[in-house]
Amino acid sequence: MKTTISNFSLAILMASASLTAYAATDAPYVQNPKYSADILVKEAFSKISRNYSNDESLVSAYYKENVSKNNQTISLNEALLDIEKASYLNDKNDKILVKKIRKNETNMPEPLKFKLQGGPVHIAKLDVVKHSLPGCDNKKIGDLYTFEYDTPVEQDGKIMYVVKFDQKVACDEILYRGKIYIESESRAISKVEFNMNIEERGDGYLSFIKNKPSHIKVKITNAKYVVGYKEYNGKWYYDFSRSDVSMQVRNNKTGTNNNFCITSGLVVTSYNPLTTTPHGELIKASEILADKKINGEESLIWELYDEMMLLAML
């Protein structure tokens, strides 16, 4: 029997839950599977067609990007989105449409400005279930990464196996380390937390900075990511993703050093079947959200969406 998406709102689900419902607690009384962790990970990816929606859907979402300098915000952009969410059974990319934008930049002069290219497009691609672990496809997971069990946890009333992963050997491409949370009964991936192995890479900034003046030196100090999923009526759905990139920037002309942090996140507010026309202006991976000429009226709705994002990522 084919399962289709009915109208439902993740916002309502989150609003009805307590804050502690999203916090994971150790479940030491639960034993990990007797087979190796890499087999469990491969099993989880092999069950995508059973655990996740096979249909295209219309997703409404809230997106936020923030640039801070020495712990003070210098740029903040928010957007309401419609997403044509592709099926998990094909390689089709999601389409991101921007409906409203709210911008807020400080008036202080800044010798160095950061603009996030692609913004919500890249955040949506953190969907590991759709795009596999970063740096490889599902067939090469065992070639590039090692896996080992961590202590199981209980989250939202469900038992999650936790698998730690790291890249096998140093290579030209920068890979990742992190944890995969796998629901014990269905083998669905419920969350993935990962960091780029960038700490010892002097060339790491090339993965993030497209253009910079020659007198500016950049060192990426941390790049961490998380993507989460929610279960509804026996199927799991993309719920949120977040990126935090920290860097040290030295201006050789002025002899100054500053710490910058670029944070961006996306949280889903509702899912619907793709039977209605999505609204908004298409944003491409090469475009900059802050440059879009789309307005969003001032209202409490932005603060409500921001609170929703905080709840989702607890």
GROMACS .gro file of C-alpha atoms in nm, residues 21 26 40 59 74 99 104 110 115 122 127 138 142 153 159 176-177 198 201 204 211 229 253 273 282 296 306 309:
model
   28
   21ALA     CA    1   1.123   1.584   2.491
   26ASP     CA    2   2.181   0.769   2.791
   40LEU     CA    3   2.412  -0.116   1.105
   59VAL     CA    4   0.761   2.194   0.256
   74ILE     CA    5   2.713   4.215   1.236
   99LYS     CA    6   0.873   3.400   0.002
  104ASN     CA    7   1.935   4.333   0.966
  110GLU     CA    8   3.343   4.675   0.839
  115LYS     CA    9   2.805   3.705   0.228
  122HIS     CA   10   2.342   2.447   0.096
  127ASP     CA   11   2.001   1.613   0.442
  138ASN     CA   12   2.639   0.512   0.003
  142GLY     CA   13   3.295   0.168   0.416
  153VAL     CA   14   2.032   0.699   2.401
  159ILE     CA   15   1.574   0.410   2.168
  176TYR     CA   16   3.428   1.441   0.856
  177ARG     CA   17   3.380   1.283   1.196
  198ILE     CA   18   3.975   2.081   0.935
  201ARG     CA   19   4.447   2.182   0.739
  204GLY     CA   20   4.076   2.446   0.489
  211ASN     CA   21   3.722   3.538  -0.286
  229TYR     CA   22   1.438   1.406   1.130
  253LYS     CA   23   4.754   4.568   0.659
  273PRO     CA   24   0.150   1.688  -0.076
  282LEU     CA   25   1.374   3.048  -0.675
  296GLY     CA   26   0.905   4.070   0.482
  306ASP     CA   27   1.308   3.168   1.572
  309MET     CA   28   1.414   2.666   1.552
   0.00000   0.00000   0.00000
